[in-house]
Tab-separated table of C-alpha atoms in Angstrom:
chain	number	residue	atom	x	y	z
A	205	UNK	CA	0.000	0.000	0.000
A	206	UNK	CA	1.047	3.582	-0.671
A	207	UNK	CA	2.085	5.679	2.281
A	208	UNK	CA	0.323	8.966	3.044
A	209	UNK	CA	3.363	10.815	1.683
A	210	UNK	CA	3.280	8.855	-1.574
A	211	UNK	CA	-0.450	9.515	-1.958
A	212	UNK	CA	0.094	13.245	-1.336
A	213	UNK	CA	2.861	13.385	-3.932
A	214	UNK	CA	0.675	11.514	-6.412
A	215	UNK	CA	-2.212	13.916	-5.818
A	216	UNK	CA	0.009	16.988	-6.265
A	217	UNK	CA	1.463	15.617	-9.505
A	218	UNK	CA	-2.062	14.845	-10.722
A	219	UNK	CA	-3.117	18.449	-10.117
A	220	UNK	CA	-0.013	19.774	-11.878
A	221	UNK	CA	-0.567	17.511	-14.885
A	222	UNK	CA	-4.261	18.405	-15.058
A	223	UNK	CA	-3.541	22.152	-14.964
A	224	UNK	CA	-0.840	21.823	-17.631
A	225	UNK	CA	-2.975	19.588	-19.851
A	226	UNK	CA	-5.858	22.068	-19.612
A	227	UNK	CA	-3.459	24.876	-20.562
A	228	UNK	CA	-2.228	22.986	-23.616
A	229	UNK	CA	-5.782	22.089	-24.633
A	230	UNK	CA	-7.129	25.646	-24.237
A	231	UNK	CA	-4.305	27.524	-25.941
A	232	UNK	CA	-5.986	27.844	-29.345
A	233	UNK	CA	-9.504	28.519	-28.063
A	234	UNK	CA	-8.988	30.426	-24.790
A	235	UNK	CA	-5.357	31.542	-24.376
A	236	UNK	CA	-6.147	33.615	-21.272
A	237	UNK	CA	-7.461	30.504	-19.515
A	238	UNK	CA	-4.477	28.545	-20.845
A	239	UNK	CA	-2.077	30.988	-19.223
A	240	UNK	CA	-4.003	30.944	-15.936
A	241	UNK	CA	-3.867	27.125	-15.780
A	242	UNK	CA	-0.159	27.068	-16.616
A	243	UNK	CA	0.657	29.555	-13.853
A	244	UNK	CA	-1.202	27.362	-11.338
A	245	UNK	CA	0.835	24.368	-12.486
A	246	UNK	CA	4.096	26.337	-12.242
A	247	UNK	CA	3.379	27.416	-8.668
A	248	UNK	CA	2.574	23.883	-7.492
A	249	UNK	CA	5.618	22.428	-9.269
A	250	UNK	CA	7.959	25.095	-7.880
A	251	UNK	CA	6.607	24.680	-4.333
A	252	UNK	CA	7.496	20.983	-4.454
A	253	UNK	CA	10.646	21.258	-6.615
A	254	UNK	CA	9.257	19.067	-9.401
A	255	UNK	CA	11.565	20.291	-12.152
A	256	UNK	CA	10.202	18.146	-15.011
A	257	UNK	CA	6.641	19.256	-14.273
A	258	UNK	CA	7.792	22.851	-13.869
A	259	UNK	CA	9.503	22.801	-17.275
A	260	UNK	CA	6.383	21.544	-19.035
A	261	UNK	CA	4.209	24.129	-17.237
A	262	UNK	CA	6.593	26.970	-18.147
A	263	UNK	CA	6.469	25.843	-21.786
A	264	UNK	CA	2.655	25.844	-21.686
A	265	UNK	CA	2.698	29.337	-20.131
A	266	UNK	CA	5.143	30.547	-22.800
A	267	UNK	CA	2.989	29.249	-25.645
A	268	UNK	CA	-0.162	30.789	-24.160
A	269	UNK	CA	1.641	34.123	-23.677
A	270	UNK	CA	2.813	33.999	-27.274
A	271	UNK	CA	-0.764	33.552	-28.480
A	272	UNK	CA	-1.805	36.482	-26.277
A	273	UNK	CA	0.998	38.553	-27.876
A	274	UNK	CA	2.656	39.011	-24.465
A	275	UNK	CA	6.064	38.495	-26.010
A	276	UNK	CA	8.294	39.575	-23.113
A	277	UNK	CA	6.405	37.258	-20.748
A	278	UNK	CA	6.592	34.435	-23.294
A	279	UNK	CA	10.364	34.761	-23.624
A	280	UNK	CA	10.819	34.614	-19.846
A	281	UNK	CA	8.810	31.385	-19.641
A	282	UNK	CA	10.678	29.845	-22.600
A	283	UNK	CA	13.991	30.622	-20.899
A	284	UNK	CA	12.872	29.001	-17.649
A	285	UNK	CA	11.466	25.948	-19.415
A	286	UNK	CA	14.669	25.477	-21.395
A	287	UNK	CA	16.796	25.838	-18.267
A	288	UNK	CA	14.721	23.194	-16.442
A	289	UNK	CA	14.862	20.763	-19.371
A	290	UNK	CA	18.655	21.217	-19.529
A	291	UNK	CA	18.963	20.495	-15.802
A	292	UNK	CA	16.908	17.316	-16.005
A	293	UNK	CA	18.567	16.062	-19.200
A	294	UNK	CA	15.210	15.733	-20.980
A	295	UNK	CA	16.209	15.885	-24.652
A	296	UNK	CA	12.677	15.508	-25.997
A	297	UNK	CA	11.401	18.320	-23.784
A	298	UNK	CA	14.356	20.517	-24.683
A	299	UNK	CA	13.819	20.079	-28.425
A	300	UNK	CA	10.081	20.697	-28.107
A	301	UNK	CA	10.858	23.869	-26.174
A	302	UNK	CA	13.442	25.002	-28.741
A	303	UNK	CA	10.946	24.445	-31.575
A	304	UNK	CA	8.388	26.615	-29.735
A	305	UNK	CA	11.074	29.244	-29.069
A	306	UNK	CA	11.881	29.295	-32.802
A	307	UNK	CA	8.152	29.781	-33.487
A	308	UNK	CA	8.292	32.729	-31.077
A	309	UNK	CA	11.205	34.306	-32.987
A	310	UNK	CA	9.356	33.725	-36.251
A	311	UNK	CA	6.242	35.497	-34.974
A	312	UNK	CA	8.267	38.545	-33.866
A	313	UNK	CA	9.956	38.532	-37.306
A	314	UNK	CA	13.431	37.462	-36.173
A	315	UNK	CA	13.604	35.032	-39.066
A	316	UNK	CA	17.385	34.454	-39.028
A	317	UNK	CA	17.227	33.498	-35.358
A	318	UNK	CA	14.198	31.245	-35.926
A	319	UNK	CA	15.920	29.380	-38.789
A	320	UNK	CA	19.086	28.992	-36.708
A	321	UNK	CA	17.124	27.348	-33.866
A	322	UNK	CA	15.130	25.093	-36.226
A	323	UNK	CA	18.442	23.870	-37.663
A	324	UNK	CA	19.761	23.245	-34.149
A	325	UNK	CA	16.672	21.176	-33.333
A	326	UNK	CA	16.967	19.140	-36.538
A	327	UNK	CA	20.656	18.449	-35.839
A	328	UNK	CA	19.749	16.958	-32.429
A	329	UNK	CA	16.595	15.036	-33.422
A	330	UNK	CA	17.989	11.718	-34.575
A	331	UNK	CA	18.052	9.911	-31.174
A	332	UNK	CA	14.310	10.542	-30.748
A	333	UNK	CA	13.330	8.747	-33.981
A	334	UNK	CA	10.145	10.827	-34.023
A	335	UNK	CA	9.239	11.399	-37.666
A	336	UNK	CA	6.176	13.472	-36.816
A	337	UNK	CA	8.228	15.948	-34.793
A	338	UNK	CA	10.907	16.149	-37.495
A	339	UNK	CA	8.264	16.919	-40.124
A	340	UNK	CA	6.696	19.592	-37.902
A	341	UNK	CA	10.052	21.323	-37.442
A	342	UNK	CA	10.859	21.169	-41.169
A	343	UNK	CA	7.430	22.653	-41.955
A	344	UNK	CA	7.988	25.446	-39.428
A	345	UNK	CA	11.414	26.178	-40.883
A	346	UNK	CA	9.871	26.358	-44.361
A	347	UNK	CA	7.488	29.079	-43.242
A	348	UNK	CA	10.344	31.074	-41.688
A	349	UNK	CA	12.312	30.771	-44.941
A	350	UNK	CA	9.300	32.011	-46.897
A	351	UNK	CA	8.872	34.993	-44.588
A	352	UNK	CA	12.588	35.712	-44.927
A	353	UNK	CA	12.190	35.845	-48.712
A	354	UNK	CA	13.833	32.529	-49.662
A	355	UNK	CA	10.863	31.120	-51.571
A	356	UNK	CA	12.745	28.353	-53.399
A	357	UNK	CA	14.161	26.786	-50.245
A	358	UNK	CA	10.866	27.307	-48.419
A	359	UNK	CA	9.022	25.285	-51.039
A	360	UNK	CA	11.683	22.574	-51.026
A	361	UNK	CA	11.475	22.196	-47.248
A	362	UNK	CA	7.657	22.161	-47.315
A	363	UNK	CA	7.621	19.365	-49.878
A	364	UNK	CA	10.176	17.469	-47.794
A	365	UNK	CA	7.922	17.739	-44.726
A	366	UNK	CA	4.944	16.622	-46.806
A	367	UNK	CA	6.899	13.640	-48.109
A	368	UNK	CA	7.889	12.573	-44.584
A	369	UNK	CA	4.247	12.490	-43.503
A	370	UNK	CA	3.119	10.615	-46.583
A	371	UNK	CA	5.987	8.103	-46.627
A	372	UNK	CA	5.361	7.164	-43.004
A	373	UNK	CA	1.551	7.020	-43.314
A	374	UNK	CA	1.049	9.928	-40.907
A	375	UNK	CA	-1.939	12.202	-41.413
A	376	UNK	CA	-0.780	15.525	-42.856
A	377	UNK	CA	-1.629	18.331	-40.373
A	378	UNK	CA	-3.707	21.330	-41.372
A	379	UNK	CA	-0.903	23.785	-40.660
A	380	UNK	CA	1.374	22.273	-43.330
A	381	UNK	CA	-1.352	22.670	-45.957
A	382	UNK	CA	-1.736	26.265	-44.776
A	383	UNK	CA	2.019	26.901	-44.962
A	384	UNK	CA	2.258	25.474	-48.493
A	385	UNK	CA	-0.678	27.706	-49.434
A	386	UNK	CA	1.236	30.749	-48.186
A	387	UNK	CA	4.254	29.816	-50.301
A	388	UNK	CA	2.137	29.389	-53.439
A	389	UNK	CA	0.502	32.730	-52.653
A	390	UNK	CA	3.923	34.371	-52.569
A	391	UNK	CA	4.921	32.712	-55.843
A	392	UNK	CA	1.723	33.976	-57.469
A	393	UNK	CA	0.073	30.556	-57.954
A	394	UNK	CA	-3.215	31.773	-56.521
A	395	UNK	CA	-5.462	28.857	-57.464
A	396	UNK	CA	-3.032	26.420	-55.838
A	397	UNK	CA	-2.891	28.655	-52.764
A	398	UNK	CA	-6.696	28.649	-52.479
A	399	UNK	CA	-6.763	24.870	-52.857
A	400	UNK	CA	-4.413	24.380	-49.914
A	401	UNK	CA	-6.026	27.060	-47.720
A	402	UNK	CA	-9.493	25.613	-48.272
A	403	UNK	CA	-8.289	22.110	-47.467
A	404	UNK	CA	-6.598	23.385	-44.302
A	405	UNK	CA	-9.837	25.132	-43.310
A	406	UNK	CA	-11.839	21.953	-43.905
A	407	UNK	CA	-9.569	20.064	-41.484
A	408	UNK	CA	-9.855	22.871	-38.917
A	409	UNK	CA	-13.616	23.355	-38.800
A	410	UNK	CA	-14.415	20.829	-36.073
A	411	UNK	CA	-11.226	21.203	-34.029
A	412	UNK	CA	-12.173	24.242	-31.934
A	413	UNK	CA	-8.894	25.916	-32.961
A	414	UNK	CA	-10.527	29.237	-33.717
A	415	UNK	CA	-7.308	31.243	-33.943
A	416	UNK	CA	-6.030	28.960	-36.694
A	417	UNK	CA	-9.431	29.104	-38.393
A	418	UNK	CA	-9.298	32.902	-38.370
A	419	UNK	CA	-5.784	32.912	-39.815
A	420	UNK	CA	-6.708	30.470	-42.580
A	421	UNK	CA	-9.854	32.387	-43.541
A	422	UNK	CA	-7.747	35.556	-43.581
A	423	UNK	CA	-5.247	33.846	-45.900
A	424	UNK	CA	-8.094	33.064	-48.289
A	425	UNK	CA	-9.063	36.741	-48.111
A	426	UNK	CA	-5.479	37.787	-48.817
A	427	UNK	CA	-5.369	35.482	-51.840
A	428	UNK	CA	-8.497	37.042	-53.320
A	429	UNK	CA	-6.923	40.461	-52.781
A	430	UNK	CA	-3.872	39.386	-54.823
A	431	UNK	CA	-6.318	38.157	-57.478
A	432	UNK	CA	-7.948	41.635	-57.539
A	433	UNK	CA	-11.231	40.097	-56.328
A	434	UNK	CA	-11.769	42.721	-53.636
A	435	UNK	CA	-15.386	41.844	-52.847
A	436	UNK	CA	-14.422	38.297	-51.888
A	437	UNK	CA	-11.294	39.542	-50.156
A	438	UNK	CA	-13.187	41.925	-47.868
A	439	UNK	CA	-15.862	39.290	-47.189
A	440	UNK	CA	-13.353	36.684	-46.016
A	441	UNK	CA	-11.211	39.172	-44.093
A	442	UNK	CA	-14.287	40.547	-42.323
A	443	UNK	CA	-15.362	37.033	-41.351
A	444	UNK	CA	-11.858	36.282	-40.078
A	445	UNK	CA	-11.866	39.482	-38.036
A	446	UNK	CA	-15.137	38.562	-36.292
A	447	UNK	CA	-13.598	35.222	-35.266
A	448	UNK	CA	-10.251	36.736	-34.252
A	449	UNK	CA	-11.854	39.344	-32.005
A	450	UNK	CA	-13.123	36.541	-29.758
A	451	UNK	CA	-9.692	34.925	-29.309
A	452	UNK	CA	-7.734	37.558	-27.401
A	453	UNK	CA	-4.901	37.249	-29.942
A	454	UNK	CA	-4.118	40.874	-30.766
A	455	UNK	CA	-1.461	39.990	-33.308
A	456	UNK	CA	-3.790	37.916	-35.491
A	457	UNK	CA	-6.530	40.533	-35.118
A	458	UNK	CA	-4.056	43.266	-36.092
A	459	UNK	CA	-2.880	41.350	-39.162
A	460	UNK	CA	-6.449	40.960	-40.377
A	461	UNK	CA	-7.246	44.633	-39.729
A	462	UNK	CA	-4.107	45.635	-41.629
A	463	UNK	CA	-5.117	43.481	-44.609
A	464	UNK	CA	-8.577	45.043	-44.590
A	465	UNK	CA	-6.831	48.412	-44.763
A	466	UNK	CA	-4.869	47.231	-47.801
A	467	UNK	CA	-8.010	45.911	-49.486
A	468	UNK	CA	-9.826	49.231	-48.997
A	469	UNK	CA	-6.768	51.076	-50.337
A	470	UNK	CA	-6.982	48.954	-53.499
A	471	UNK	CA	-10.615	49.946	-54.107
A	472	UNK	CA	-9.818	53.576	-53.191
A	473	UNK	CA	-12.058	53.700	-50.113
A	474	UNK	CA	-9.428	55.838	-48.472
A	475	UNK	CA	-11.261	56.785	-45.268
A	476	UNK	CA	-11.938	53.126	-44.456
A	477	UNK	CA	-8.370	52.176	-45.369
A	478	UNK	CA	-6.964	54.910	-43.137
A	479	UNK	CA	-9.174	53.816	-40.230
A	480	UNK	CA	-8.128	50.166	-40.438
A	481	UNK	CA	-4.414	50.837	-40.963
A	482	UNK	CA	-4.211	53.257	-38.043
A	483	UNK	CA	-6.055	50.798	-35.823
A	484	UNK	CA	-3.609	48.050	-36.819
A	485	UNK	CA	-0.682	50.387	-36.153
A	486	UNK	CA	-2.024	51.152	-32.662
A	487	UNK	CA	-2.381	47.456	-31.826
A	488	UNK	CA	1.055	46.564	-33.186
A	489	UNK	CA	2.662	49.263	-31.065
A	490	UNK	CA	0.807	48.018	-27.994
A	491	UNK	CA	2.110	44.461	-28.406
A	492	UNK	CA	5.579	45.693	-29.490
A	493	UNK	CA	5.515	43.889	-32.838
A	494	UNK	CA	8.217	46.082	-34.367
A	495	UNK	CA	8.278	44.367	-37.770
A	496	UNK	CA	4.547	44.888	-38.204
A	497	UNK	CA	4.801	48.508	-37.039
A	498	UNK	CA	7.291	49.207	-39.840
A	499	UNK	CA	5.166	47.272	-42.356
A	500	UNK	CA	1.997	49.186	-41.440
A	501	UNK	CA	3.803	52.528	-41.614
A	502	UNK	CA	4.806	51.518	-45.148
A	503	UNK	CA	1.164	50.725	-45.962
A	504	UNK	CA	0.101	54.107	-44.585
A	505	UNK	CA	2.764	55.756	-46.720
A	506	UNK	CA	1.427	54.009	-49.820
A	507	UNK	CA	-2.129	54.996	-48.896
A	508	UNK	CA	-1.193	58.684	-48.633
A	509	UNK	CA	0.648	58.525	-51.974
A	510	UNK	CA	-2.637	57.285	-53.473
A	511	UNK	CA	-4.399	60.180	-51.752
A	512	UNK	CA	-1.799	62.628	-53.186
A	513	UNK	CA	-0.868	63.648	-49.634
A	514	UNK	CA	2.860	63.442	-50.286
A	515	UNK	CA	4.195	65.158	-47.175
A	516	UNK	CA	2.274	62.763	-44.920
A	517	UNK	CA	3.352	59.818	-47.083
A	518	UNK	CA	7.042	60.719	-46.785
A	519	UNK	CA	6.691	61.081	-43.008
A	520	UNK	CA	5.227	57.570	-42.681
A	521	UNK	CA	7.886	56.102	-44.982
A	522	UNK	CA	10.745	57.743	-43.091
A	523	UNK	CA	9.463	56.607	-39.703
A	524	UNK	CA	8.969	53.057	-40.979
A	525	UNK	CA	12.394	52.973	-42.656
A	526	UNK	CA	14.170	54.027	-39.471
A	527	UNK	CA	12.441	51.221	-37.564
A	528	UNK	CA	13.155	48.639	-40.277
A	529	UNK	CA	16.855	49.539	-40.470
A	530	UNK	CA	17.253	49.552	-36.681
A	531	UNK	CA	15.559	46.139	-36.554
A	532	UNK	CA	17.600	44.662	-39.422
A	533	UNK	CA	14.352	44.107	-41.311
A	534	UNK	CA	15.360	44.069	-44.966
A	535	UNK	CA	11.979	43.043	-46.359
A	536	UNK	CA	10.170	46.049	-44.934
A	537	UNK	CA	13.104	48.276	-45.854
A	538	UNK	CA	12.685	47.134	-49.475
A	539	UNK	CA	8.937	47.772	-49.311
A	540	UNK	CA	9.594	51.309	-48.087
A	541	UNK	CA	12.353	51.961	-50.655
A	542	UNK	CA	9.846	51.010	-53.361
A	543	UNK	CA	7.213	53.252	-51.759
A	544	UNK	CA	9.614	56.200	-51.676
A	545	UNK	CA	10.583	55.594	-55.312
A	546	UNK	CA	6.912	55.712	-56.316
A	547	UNK	CA	6.452	58.846	-54.229
A	548	UNK	CA	9.221	60.680	-56.094
A	549	UNK	CA	7.879	59.434	-59.437
A	550	UNK	CA	5.018	61.865	-58.854
A	551	UNK	CA	7.563	64.697	-59.155
A	552	UNK	CA	9.469	63.067	-62.062
A	553	UNK	CA	12.527	62.955	-59.785
A	554	UNK	CA	14.500	60.229	-61.570
A	555	UNK	CA	17.556	60.636	-59.351
A	556	UNK	CA	15.762	60.025	-56.059
A	557	UNK	CA	13.522	57.293	-57.477
A	558	UNK	CA	16.568	55.503	-58.894
A	559	UNK	CA	18.445	55.869	-55.612
A	560	UNK	CA	15.716	54.116	-53.615
A	561	UNK	CA	15.122	51.453	-56.265
A	562	UNK	CA	18.848	50.647	-56.323
A	563	UNK	CA	18.840	50.199	-52.550
A	564	UNK	CA	15.847	47.861	-52.926
A	565	UNK	CA	17.508	45.954	-55.769
A	566	UNK	CA	20.730	45.399	-53.802
A	567	UNK	CA	18.855	43.992	-50.816
A	568	UNK	CA	16.658	41.739	-52.978
A	569	UNK	CA	19.644	40.407	-54.933
A	570	UNK	CA	21.499	39.605	-51.718
A	571	UNK	CA	18.556	37.504	-50.492
A	572	UNK	CA	17.634	36.019	-53.902
A	573	UNK	CA	14.166	37.515	-53.520
A	574	UNK	CA	12.854	37.380	-57.071
A	575	UNK	CA	9.412	38.509	-55.985
A	576	UNK	CA	10.892	41.802	-54.792
A	577	UNK	CA	13.073	42.090	-57.900
A	578	UNK	CA	10.008	41.753	-60.124
A	579	UNK	CA	8.476	44.810	-58.414
A	580	UNK	CA	11.734	46.777	-58.437
A	581	UNK	CA	12.447	46.229	-62.140
A	582	UNK	CA	8.863	46.967	-63.159
A	583	UNK	CA	8.952	50.349	-61.397
A	584	UNK	CA	12.483	51.070	-62.646
A	585	UNK	CA	11.193	50.611	-66.203
A	586	UNK	CA	8.302	53.000	-65.510
A	587	UNK	CA	10.646	55.625	-64.019
A	588	UNK	CA	12.841	55.732	-67.122
A	589	UNK	CA	9.866	55.518	-69.485
A	590	UNK	CA	8.334	58.606	-67.870
A	591	UNK	CA	11.708	60.346	-68.144
A	592	UNK	CA	11.891	59.541	-71.879
A	593	UNK	CA	14.961	57.289	-71.430
A	594	UNK	CA	13.996	54.488	-73.803
A	595	UNK	CA	17.267	52.538	-73.508
A	596	UNK	CA	17.228	52.251	-69.705
A	597	UNK	CA	13.479	51.618	-69.709
A	598	UNK	CA	13.834	48.653	-72.081
A	599	UNK	CA	16.810	47.367	-70.074
A	600	UNK	CA	14.749	47.212	-66.900
A	601	UNK	CA	11.723	45.792	-68.686
A	602	UNK	CA	13.977	42.936	-69.813
A	603	UNK	CA	15.239	42.502	-66.247
A	604	UNK	CA	11.608	42.427	-65.095
A	605	UNK	CA	10.793	39.560	-67.481
A	606	UNK	CA	13.965	37.676	-66.487
A	607	UNK	CA	13.110	37.948	-62.762
A	608	UNK	CA	9.522	36.885	-63.474
A	609	UNK	CA	10.794	33.876	-65.387
A	610	UNK	CA	13.149	32.975	-62.531
A	611	UNK	CA	10.270	33.204	-60.076
A	612	UNK	CA	8.163	30.832	-62.178
A	613	UNK	CA	11.063	28.406	-62.475
A	614	UNK	CA	11.006	27.968	-58.714
A	615	UNK	CA	7.810	25.937	-58.934
A	616	UNK	CA	8.446	24.495	-62.420
A	617	UNK	CA	11.810	22.987	-61.471
A	618	UNK	CA	11.573	19.217	-61.733
A	619	UNK	CA	12.554	18.839	-58.056
A	620	UNK	CA	10.001	21.427	-56.924
A	621	UNK	CA	7.015	20.520	-59.041
A	622	UNK	CA	3.552	21.909	-58.376
A	623	UNK	CA	1.489	19.573	-56.233
A	624	UNK	CA	-2.207	19.350	-55.553
A	625	UNK	CA	-4.387	18.020	-52.762
A	626	UNK	CA	-5.336	15.059	-54.948
A	627	UNK	CA	-1.679	14.067	-55.379
A	628	UNK	CA	-1.223	14.110	-51.627
A	629	UNK	CA	-3.604	11.164	-51.301
A	630	UNK	CA	-2.481	9.237	-54.382
A	631	UNK	CA	1.215	8.750	-53.613
A	632	UNK	CA	2.356	5.893	-51.372
A	633	UNK	CA	5.896	5.669	-50.026
A	634	UNK	CA	7.587	2.538	-48.703
A	635	UNK	CA	7.717	2.434	-44.910
A	636	UNK	CA	10.831	1.861	-42.874
A	637	UNK	CA	13.192	4.230	-44.683
A	638	UNK	CA	15.601	6.283	-42.570
A	639	UNK	CA	13.673	9.495	-41.938
A	640	UNK	CA	16.823	11.387	-40.995
A	641	UNK	CA	18.377	10.765	-44.400
A	642	UNK	CA	15.282	11.275	-46.566
A	643	UNK	CA	15.526	10.660	-50.250
A	644	UNK	CA	14.977	13.575	-52.617
A	645	UNK	CA	11.500	14.466	-53.853
A	646	UNK	CA	10.704	12.314	-56.858
A	647	UNK	CA	11.628	13.756	-60.241
A	648	UNK	CA	8.738	11.946	-61.904
């Protein structure tokens, strides 16, 4: 029979595990409750010096804080969880914590740091022999690569993650379909993007993961915006916003509001666009999402160029550029350089437009961002055409077509072929292959 002490210890551990499990379960539907449960688990575990339980509870608290956009609090909990896992020698817990920490860096737009940690996790994974975890990490890394502008490698990693699931007869998770949709959206393959987003949404509908539902619906709205279908775009974004407002996740809500601002800018409903973009800017500043602050300032600059309010536009661009440069955020810097070039096009100032476009070109070339180069070369051609410089205009038009061709080749390459939902269910891979030395994606 158990002694009274043993029974007491068992009861305490049961409470800790129940609080932590409730936190993990509630994170996507009620992150405030998730954080509350995790804090209760932390206190009990600390009071009784149960380091393993404390590590798991800190990780749950960190993930809930991340969803609530309490980034400083999240980082503190990640640090404590990682320290506890190191002390106890729990490799699986440590790698799970590192993967979540990389997700944290990705959300706050520290993409280099996120990719570095994902690579560290993958280098240490082999003893676990957990193919599902490996595929999750590869999929997460792919999204970070996409956000960092490396579309080709992002697609390659996504297809590798997809292959690992399929080869080992593991159900492909909704978030990988969503991530592949985002990559196809960035490439400009909009129908493929919609196919993957809609499939992701179908898998999500009965899960209770309302934050992920909101994000996926918003991605569908973003895709329609890229397709110039603004009625559908605003419909989906508005639906996503209604869902997001009930989650407590200010970052997701802000992203949707910002995209609504962009959609209204496109249809020249400037008062609505200004309202949404300023609201997004306010929220981003409150949660200290510096990358998104710079991005939204760029959007406000573009809006005021459309409104022919050039002084205000330049002020927004300059503020955003200072933030982007201080934060090492080259993507938003490029966006603002392009915005400033278009601003000075209104005054036929070829020198200043060319200066900013050259800065954008240099950054895009360094990161092999053909999507950015397509925009840069298109505007460069327009600048010289307006100035009557036919030779330079034609030169940049040719560069525009070359960059466009290179972008298309990313998904036409025989090792990075376009895939569809139907193909996902038609391909069978032999089981038992070494998942840590995966074969290349089929060339067939």
